[in-house]
Amino acid sequence: MQVEGRFGPDLQNKESFVSSAVSPPDVQPALQPSLTVAAGTTPRAALEAAGVDLNGPSGAVVVRDSAGVLRDLDVPLDAADEVRPVAIDSPEGLAVLRHSTAHVMAQAVQELFPETQLGIGPPVENGFYYDFLPQRPFTPEDLGVIEKKMTEIIKAAQRFSRRAVSDDDARIELKDEKFKLELIGLKGNANASGNHTPTELDAEEASQVGGGQLTMYDNLNRDGSLAWTDLCRGPHLPTTRRIPAFKLMRTAAAYWRGDQANEQLQRIYGTAWPSKEALKNYLSQLEEAAKRDHRKLGAELDLFSFPDELGSGLAVFHPKGGVLRKEMEDYSRRRHEESGYEFVNTPHISKQTLFETSGHLPYYADAMFPPMEFEGSNYYLKAMNCPMHNLIFRARGRSYRELPLRLFEFGSVYRYEKSGVVHGLTRVRGMTQDDSHIYCAKEQMGGELKNLLDFVIDLLRDYGLDDFYLELSTRDDSPKFIGDPAEWEEATEALREAAVQSGLKLVPDPGGAAYYGPKISVQARDAIGRTWQMSTIQVDFQQPKRFGLEYTGADGERHQPVMIHRALFGSVERFIGVLTEHYAGAFPAWLSPVQVIAIPVTDEQTDYLFEIANKLKAKRIRVEVDSSSDRMQKKIRTAQQSKVPFMLIAGAQDQDNGAVSFRYRDGEQRNGVPVEQAVEEIAAFVARRANHSPSVADFG
RNA sequence: GCCGCCUUAGCUCAGUCGGCAGAGCGUCUCACUCGUAAUGAGAAGGUCUAGGGUUCGAUUCCCUAAGGCGGCUCCA
């Protein structure tokens, strides 16, 4: 169970991608037949007797016993049992492969850098890492040297040999490994005091020591001599020879046990695969992902940049990025208008007292830009819009007849993100949220949340994202969560109901709520399977209280409204980043900064194309005529690289016929289309907001 | 914020073991007028991220800062 946990949803909240591209989610490996292992014999013997493959790219590397525990092939079972082989290319087999490769890497590191202390070395999505405390940090050149040493170890076909040890013996054996000693101590604590101690091991640490009997894994040379040893729960590959393909990827720093207060270790990440080909595929998928990087495409397509003069995490949008942004916003505004939202505007700065009222200060002061002192008051750049929307609600008495009151704003906020976390458009210091706050009566909350979730999903689909799952973030018993538990319960249930009703997969996220209320977040998978957190919907009982928000009910009494926060894009910047990567820069025609490029075969057709361009412009199509002195082929290449959906090409023949020729983004062409028809086709395609690239098949 | 690496023309990158810097693409000019992914020739373009230090001399070595990249931590 713990093994599954390590590769399950807990990894999905990171924006680590490629995973699902490599191994599609929810694919179950074919169930292996079970085999009987006699008491005192090894699983290997049973597998060999049954003719199970133990060497190929799908060969078995460990077995799963009847209790669900993974076991080494060469460790005899105490009692007879039914086991199933676990193939190296199954999710669990891959984890074993990667964990064993991590051991080989640690062995190589300690051989090359004998003073190096060991941290932990678990498998992770697509690979593994091992944390070290070396004499000096690793350099990129070190990786090559370590890889070479690893190859030697793999060629030596060292056996992974399991050996049980007592805690005391382990302490003696590992007296020079302070981090391992700490893990042994933690394991002891966890056993003594049961669950949920503050020092509880996480899944990755548990893979080192396990919960009960400690075990060591000895790497034995073919002559039986000891090459290396590590404290480890196992299981492992039979021998290092069973590692078909690996590569060290990068070095990084990581805090011991993930805590900023602890010592910082040097981490090396690697990847390992059941075949050279699988490794190659993985690496080319990484390349594909790199090609889609919105930071790179943003520069290439002239969409946006991050001038140093502005400071880290502050983007400027160029004209082409501006068009994209405007189209996105325009459509969003229209949909909000149709769905009963009212548009408001609020300033970017405010006196300190507002954020005191809202409760954001002092909790979030260090995530806000420092205040400016002015006329005896401290002014803050706003990091959130909600307090200002609350003031709008409170500006006059409110009636139940006005509820739900839905206030919407493209609100710019500024957050003082730490320097190390700023990343392209997805993590910035200045952003515009498509922010909305909905005030409703408690009785309306359930229905409002359902409608809201439908609206959100529907709108995301219109932008071409169509693969979603939801995350329900709830409170745990941490003291950071404030408010009445009954209210939490009610809001959580309302969110859960809305989520269930949506029919989407729901992943629980206990403890992940905001301090003031539970939330649903919508995760979207992009074109190459990476998941991104998009929209969030949050229930808040706190701010209405703090701001004293109330409305007069049908009963003539004053009531406190429920407040729902929601942002759909998250931020406009981030959404543009995600869409850029989703479409690899080849945006849907309706969002494309330039929708049509007209290319004359010779200069003779330039004026003719300008006339056609005018007809398109009359239909609000964004069109450019390439009247440069380049040759036609070059213009086509340039247009292709700019990823415009439509190229219109005209030569003398087209001009004589009052026609024009199409070249679509996929390189397909359609010649001799009458001008009026061509204009209509383009305008119609853009108007219907199709998200796929236009091609011949669309216009038959 | 922490650790490591990086910063040379608009972009991608060479290069100088310390002696006034180079390519391709892009830009501009001229010629070519061509039917679906690069016509040819020429020109312009750099205080080598910034500040300080060492040195006869620093883009190169050292220090500091800024920005970027990869992680960690964080993400209301």
PDB file of C-alpha atoms in Angstrom, chain A residues 278-458:
ATOM      1  CA  ALA A 278      12.150   3.291 -23.295  1.00  0.00           C
ATOM      2  CA  LEU A 279      14.849   5.623 -22.025  1.00  0.00           C
ATOM      3  CA  LYS A 280      15.157   7.182 -25.448  1.00  0.00           C
ATOM      4  CA  ASN A 281      11.407   7.691 -25.666  1.00  0.00           C
ATOM      5  CA  TYR A 282      11.399   9.336 -22.285  1.00  0.00           C
ATOM      6  CA  LEU A 283      14.208  11.693 -23.227  1.00  0.00           C
ATOM      7  CA  SER A 284      12.512  12.659 -26.468  1.00  0.00           C
ATOM      8  CA  GLN A 285       9.324  13.337 -24.546  1.00  0.00           C
ATOM      9  CA  LEU A 286      11.279  15.689 -22.344  1.00  0.00           C
ATOM     10  CA  GLU A 287      12.516  17.397 -25.473  1.00  0.00           C
ATOM     11  CA  GLU A 288       8.982  17.684 -26.767  1.00  0.00           C
ATOM     12  CA  ALA A 289       7.934  19.279 -23.493  1.00  0.00           C
ATOM     13  CA  ALA A 290      10.881  21.687 -23.697  1.00  0.00           C
ATOM     14  CA  LYS A 291       9.786  22.730 -27.179  1.00  0.00           C
ATOM     15  CA  ARG A 292       6.427  23.713 -25.768  1.00  0.00           C
ATOM     16  CA  ASP A 293       7.910  25.767 -22.971  1.00  0.00           C
ATOM     17  CA  HIS A 294       5.876  28.958 -22.897  1.00  0.00           C
ATOM     18  CA  ARG A 295       8.931  30.991 -21.926  1.00  0.00           C
ATOM     19  CA  LYS A 296      10.659  29.941 -25.130  1.00  0.00           C
ATOM     20  CA  LEU A 297       7.542  30.224 -27.304  1.00  0.00           C
ATOM     21  CA  GLY A 298       6.663  33.546 -25.737  1.00  0.00           C
ATOM     22  CA  ALA A 299       9.914  34.991 -27.049  1.00  0.00           C
ATOM     23  CA  GLU A 300       9.790  33.207 -30.401  1.00  0.00           C
ATOM     24  CA  LEU A 301       6.219  34.235 -31.119  1.00  0.00           C
ATOM     25  CA  ASP A 302       6.769  37.738 -29.757  1.00  0.00           C
ATOM     26  CA  LEU A 303       4.022  37.383 -27.153  1.00  0.00           C
ATOM     27  CA  PHE A 304       5.601  38.676 -23.956  1.00  0.00           C
ATOM     28  CA  SER A 305       8.874  39.261 -22.170  1.00  0.00           C
ATOM     29  CA  PHE A 306      10.264  39.874 -18.713  1.00  0.00           C
ATOM     30  CA  PRO A 307      12.464  42.963 -18.898  1.00  0.00           C
ATOM     31  CA  ASP A 308      15.168  42.938 -16.242  1.00  0.00           C
ATOM     32  CA  GLU A 309      14.466  46.603 -15.639  1.00  0.00           C
ATOM     33  CA  LEU A 310      11.027  45.769 -14.252  1.00  0.00           C
ATOM     34  CA  GLY A 311      12.217  43.140 -11.856  1.00  0.00           C
ATOM     35  CA  SER A 312      11.720  39.434 -11.488  1.00  0.00           C
ATOM     36  CA  GLY A 313       8.283  37.996 -12.173  1.00  0.00           C
ATOM     37  CA  LEU A 314       6.881  41.067 -13.892  1.00  0.00           C
ATOM     38  CA  ALA A 315       5.772  40.462 -17.476  1.00  0.00           C
ATOM     39  CA  VAL A 316       5.042  42.835 -20.321  1.00  0.00           C
ATOM     40  CA  PHE A 317       2.749  41.701 -23.110  1.00  0.00           C
ATOM     41  CA  HIS A 318       3.770  42.615 -26.641  1.00  0.00           C
ATOM     42  CA  PRO A 319       1.162  43.416 -29.290  1.00  0.00           C
ATOM     43  CA  LYS A 320       0.734  39.771 -30.313  1.00  0.00           C
ATOM     44  CA  GLY A 321       0.461  38.603 -26.720  1.00  0.00           C
ATOM     45  CA  GLY A 322      -1.878  41.526 -26.139  1.00  0.00           C
ATOM     46  CA  VAL A 323      -4.248  40.306 -28.821  1.00  0.00           C
ATOM     47  CA  LEU A 324      -4.264  36.836 -27.331  1.00  0.00           C
ATOM     48  CA  ARG A 325      -4.949  38.255 -23.919  1.00  0.00           C
ATOM     49  CA  LYS A 326      -7.693  40.527 -25.164  1.00  0.00           C
ATOM     50  CA  GLU A 327      -9.475  37.716 -27.001  1.00  0.00           C
ATOM     51  CA  MET A 328      -9.294  35.531 -23.927  1.00  0.00           C
ATOM     52  CA  GLU A 329     -10.624  38.267 -21.717  1.00  0.00           C
ATOM     53  CA  ASP A 330     -13.313  39.388 -24.138  1.00  0.00           C
ATOM     54  CA  TYR A 331     -14.781  35.931 -24.380  1.00  0.00           C
ATOM     55  CA  SER A 332     -14.589  35.462 -20.633  1.00  0.00           C
ATOM     56  CA  ARG A 333     -16.350  38.789 -20.057  1.00  0.00           C
ATOM     57  CA  ARG A 334     -19.091  37.833 -22.458  1.00  0.00           C
ATOM     58  CA  ARG A 335     -19.687  34.522 -20.730  1.00  0.00           C
ATOM     59  CA  HIS A 336     -19.701  36.167 -17.317  1.00  0.00           C
ATOM     60  CA  GLU A 337     -22.152  38.744 -18.539  1.00  0.00           C
ATOM     61  CA  GLU A 338     -24.459  35.999 -19.789  1.00  0.00           C
ATOM     62  CA  SER A 339     -24.176  34.188 -16.486  1.00  0.00           C
ATOM     63  CA  GLY A 340     -25.379  36.931 -14.214  1.00  0.00           C
ATOM     64  CA  TYR A 341     -22.120  38.513 -13.079  1.00  0.00           C
ATOM     65  CA  GLU A 342     -21.743  42.200 -12.442  1.00  0.00           C
ATOM     66  CA  PHE A 343     -18.548  43.966 -13.330  1.00  0.00           C
ATOM     67  CA  VAL A 344     -16.680  46.011 -10.781  1.00  0.00           C
ATOM     68  CA  ASN A 345     -13.334  47.789 -10.597  1.00  0.00           C
ATOM     69  CA  THR A 346     -11.094  48.375  -7.634  1.00  0.00           C
ATOM     70  CA  PRO A 347      -7.749  50.118  -7.094  1.00  0.00           C
ATOM     71  CA  HIS A 348      -4.378  48.408  -6.863  1.00  0.00           C
ATOM     72  CA  ILE A 349      -3.386  49.830  -3.511  1.00  0.00           C
ATOM     73  CA  SER A 350      -5.074  50.308  -0.211  1.00  0.00           C
ATOM     74  CA  LYS A 351      -4.439  51.458   3.316  1.00  0.00           C
ATOM     75  CA  GLN A 352      -3.214  48.858   5.726  1.00  0.00           C
ATOM     76  CA  THR A 353      -6.440  48.835   7.741  1.00  0.00           C
ATOM     77  CA  LEU A 354      -8.318  47.082   4.950  1.00  0.00           C
ATOM     78  CA  PHE A 355      -6.055  44.046   5.147  1.00  0.00           C
ATOM     79  CA  GLU A 356      -6.265  44.123   8.912  1.00  0.00           C
ATOM     80  CA  THR A 357     -10.031  43.972   8.661  1.00  0.00           C
ATOM     81  CA  SER A 358      -9.864  41.134   6.173  1.00  0.00           C
ATOM     82  CA  GLY A 359      -7.482  39.222   8.412  1.00  0.00           C
ATOM     83  CA  HIS A 360      -4.783  38.906   5.752  1.00  0.00           C
ATOM     84  CA  LEU A 361      -2.337  40.955   7.800  1.00  0.00           C
ATOM     85  CA  PRO A 362      -0.162  40.042   9.539  1.00  0.00           C
ATOM     86  CA  TYR A 363      -0.436  36.407   8.334  1.00  0.00           C
ATOM     87  CA  TYR A 364       0.469  37.196   4.763  1.00  0.00           C
ATOM     88  CA  ALA A 365       2.502  40.339   5.214  1.00  0.00           C
ATOM     89  CA  ASP A 366       5.668  38.593   4.089  1.00  0.00           C
ATOM     90  CA  ALA A 367       3.963  37.516   0.875  1.00  0.00           C
ATOM     91  CA  MET A 368       2.932  41.083   0.100  1.00  0.00           C
ATOM     92  CA  PHE A 369       5.133  43.851  -1.189  1.00  0.00           C
ATOM     93  CA  PRO A 370       6.356  46.015   1.669  1.00  0.00           C
ATOM     94  CA  PRO A 371       4.114  48.960   2.485  1.00  0.00           C
ATOM     95  CA  MET A 372       4.628  52.548   1.340  1.00  0.00           C
ATOM     96  CA  GLU A 373       4.237  55.139   4.008  1.00  0.00           C
ATOM     97  CA  PHE A 374       2.190  58.068   2.853  1.00  0.00           C
ATOM     98  CA  GLU A 375       0.239  60.818   4.638  1.00  0.00           C
ATOM     99  CA  GLY A 376       0.635  59.007   7.894  1.00  0.00           C
ATOM    100  CA  SER A 377      -0.751  55.704   6.643  1.00  0.00           C
ATOM    101  CA  ASN A 378       0.789  52.541   5.295  1.00  0.00           C
ATOM    102  CA  TYR A 379      -0.398  51.649   1.826  1.00  0.00           C
ATOM    103  CA  TYR A 380      -0.102  48.123   0.480  1.00  0.00           C
ATOM    104  CA  LEU A 381      -0.235  46.857  -3.071  1.00  0.00           C
ATOM    105  CA  LYS A 382      -3.137  44.474  -3.011  1.00  0.00           C
ATOM    106  CA  ALA A 383      -2.366  40.788  -3.056  1.00  0.00           C
ATOM    107  CA  MET A 384      -6.031  39.826  -3.300  1.00  0.00           C
ATOM    108  CA  ASN A 385      -9.234  41.458  -4.451  1.00  0.00           C
ATOM    109  CA  CYS A 386     -11.722  40.076  -1.978  1.00  0.00           C
ATOM    110  CA  PRO A 387     -11.508  42.808   0.679  1.00  0.00           C
ATOM    111  CA  MET A 388     -12.313  45.438  -1.921  1.00  0.00           C
ATOM    112  CA  HIS A 389     -15.266  43.475  -3.229  1.00  0.00           C
ATOM    113  CA  ASN A 390     -16.517  43.176   0.318  1.00  0.00           C
ATOM    114  CA  LEU A 391     -16.515  46.959   0.553  1.00  0.00           C
ATOM    115  CA  ILE A 392     -18.661  47.114  -2.564  1.00  0.00           C
ATOM    116  CA  PHE A 393     -21.124  44.691  -1.018  1.00  0.00           C
ATOM    117  CA  ARG A 394     -21.171  46.763   2.139  1.00  0.00           C
ATOM    118  CA  ALA A 395     -21.500  50.103   0.359  1.00  0.00           C
ATOM    119  CA  ARG A 396     -25.238  50.063   0.984  1.00  0.00           C
ATOM    120  CA  GLY A 397     -27.856  47.890   2.543  1.00  0.00           C
ATOM    121  CA  ARG A 398     -28.463  44.646   0.682  1.00  0.00           C
ATOM    122  CA  SER A 399     -31.689  42.743   0.191  1.00  0.00           C
ATOM    123  CA  TYR A 400     -32.125  39.001  -0.169  1.00  0.00           C
ATOM    124  CA  ARG A 401     -33.641  39.858  -3.537  1.00  0.00           C
ATOM    125  CA  GLU A 402     -30.165  40.822  -4.796  1.00  0.00           C
ATOM    126  CA  LEU A 403     -28.636  37.475  -3.923  1.00  0.00           C
ATOM    127  CA  PRO A 404     -26.695  35.756  -5.221  1.00  0.00           C
ATOM    128  CA  LEU A 405     -24.690  38.877  -5.918  1.00  0.00           C
ATOM    129  CA  ARG A 406     -21.830  37.987  -8.229  1.00  0.00           C
ATOM    130  CA  LEU A 407     -19.064  40.579  -8.486  1.00  0.00           C
ATOM    131  CA  PHE A 408     -16.475  40.077 -11.198  1.00  0.00           C
ATOM    132  CA  GLU A 409     -13.229  41.834 -11.956  1.00  0.00           C
ATOM    133  CA  PHE A 410     -10.039  41.275 -13.865  1.00  0.00           C
ATOM    134  CA  GLY A 411      -8.164  42.355 -10.784  1.00  0.00           C
ATOM    135  CA  SER A 412      -4.433  42.937 -10.773  1.00  0.00           C
ATOM    136  CA  VAL A 413      -2.689  41.760  -7.659  1.00  0.00           C
ATOM    137  CA  TYR A 414       0.919  41.765  -6.553  1.00  0.00           C
ATOM    138  CA  ARG A 415       2.560  39.089  -4.479  1.00  0.00           C
ATOM    139  CA  TYR A 416       6.061  39.103  -3.209  1.00  0.00           C
ATOM    140  CA  GLU A 417       6.961  35.609  -4.347  1.00  0.00           C
ATOM    141  CA  LYS A 418      10.321  34.419  -3.145  1.00  0.00           C
ATOM    142  CA  SER A 419      13.029  34.920  -5.704  1.00  0.00           C
ATOM    143  CA  GLY A 420      13.616  31.210  -6.198  1.00  0.00           C
ATOM    144  CA  VAL A 421      10.034  30.366  -7.115  1.00  0.00           C
ATOM    145  CA  VAL A 422       9.325  32.864  -9.879  1.00  0.00           C
ATOM    146  CA  HIS A 423       8.784  30.934 -13.094  1.00  0.00           C
ATOM    147  CA  GLY A 424       7.736  32.313 -16.481  1.00  0.00           C
ATOM    148  CA  LEU A 425       4.072  33.248 -16.542  1.00  0.00           C
ATOM    149  CA  THR A 426       3.021  30.486 -14.189  1.00  0.00           C
ATOM    150  CA  ARG A 427       4.515  32.029 -11.065  1.00  0.00           C
ATOM    151  CA  VAL A 428       4.779  35.797 -11.215  1.00  0.00           C
ATOM    152  CA  ARG A 429       4.823  38.743  -8.854  1.00  0.00           C
ATOM    153  CA  GLY A 430       2.259  40.810 -10.694  1.00  0.00           C
ATOM    154  CA  MET A 431      -0.787  39.128 -12.166  1.00  0.00           C
ATOM    155  CA  THR A 432      -4.366  39.664 -13.150  1.00  0.00           C
ATOM    156  CA  GLN A 433      -6.913  37.341 -11.647  1.00  0.00           C
ATOM    157  CA  ASP A 434     -10.262  36.726 -13.288  1.00  0.00           C
ATOM    158  CA  ASP A 435     -11.600  37.082  -9.836  1.00  0.00           C
ATOM    159  CA  SER A 436     -15.124  36.820  -8.639  1.00  0.00           C
ATOM    160  CA  HIS A 437     -16.816  36.879  -5.271  1.00  0.00           C
ATOM    161  CA  ILE A 438     -20.292  35.561  -4.934  1.00  0.00           C
ATOM    162  CA  TYR A 439     -22.434  36.534  -1.971  1.00  0.00           C
ATOM    163  CA  CYS A 440     -25.381  34.309  -1.360  1.00  0.00           C
ATOM    164  CA  ALA A 441     -27.719  33.120   1.343  1.00  0.00           C
ATOM    165  CA  LYS A 442     -26.653  29.951   3.082  1.00  0.00           C
ATOM    166  CA  GLU A 443     -29.596  28.097   1.524  1.00  0.00           C
ATOM    167  CA  GLN A 444     -28.389  29.126  -1.901  1.00  0.00           C
ATOM    168  CA  MET A 445     -24.841  27.874  -1.388  1.00  0.00           C
ATOM    169  CA  GLY A 446     -25.341  24.333  -2.646  1.00  0.00           C
ATOM    170  CA  GLY A 447     -27.105  25.317  -5.836  1.00  0.00           C
ATOM    171  CA  GLU A 448     -24.729  28.169  -6.476  1.00  0.00           C
ATOM    172  CA  LEU A 449     -21.705  25.900  -6.142  1.00  0.00           C
ATOM    173  CA  LYS A 450     -23.158  23.393  -8.563  1.00  0.00           C
ATOM    174  CA  ASN A 451     -23.892  26.051 -11.158  1.00  0.00           C
ATOM    175  CA  LEU A 452     -20.516  27.579 -10.604  1.00  0.00           C
ATOM    176  CA  LEU A 453     -18.626  24.351 -11.159  1.00  0.00           C
ATOM    177  CA  ASP A 454     -20.588  23.690 -14.344  1.00  0.00           C
ATOM    178  CA  PHE A 455     -19.841  27.204 -15.524  1.00  0.00           C
ATOM    179  CA  VAL A 456     -16.154  26.851 -14.807  1.00  0.00           C
ATOM    180  CA  ILE A 457     -15.764  23.523 -16.570  1.00  0.00           C
ATOM    181  CA  ASP A 458     -17.861  24.683 -19.488  1.00  0.00           C
TER     182      ASP A 458
END
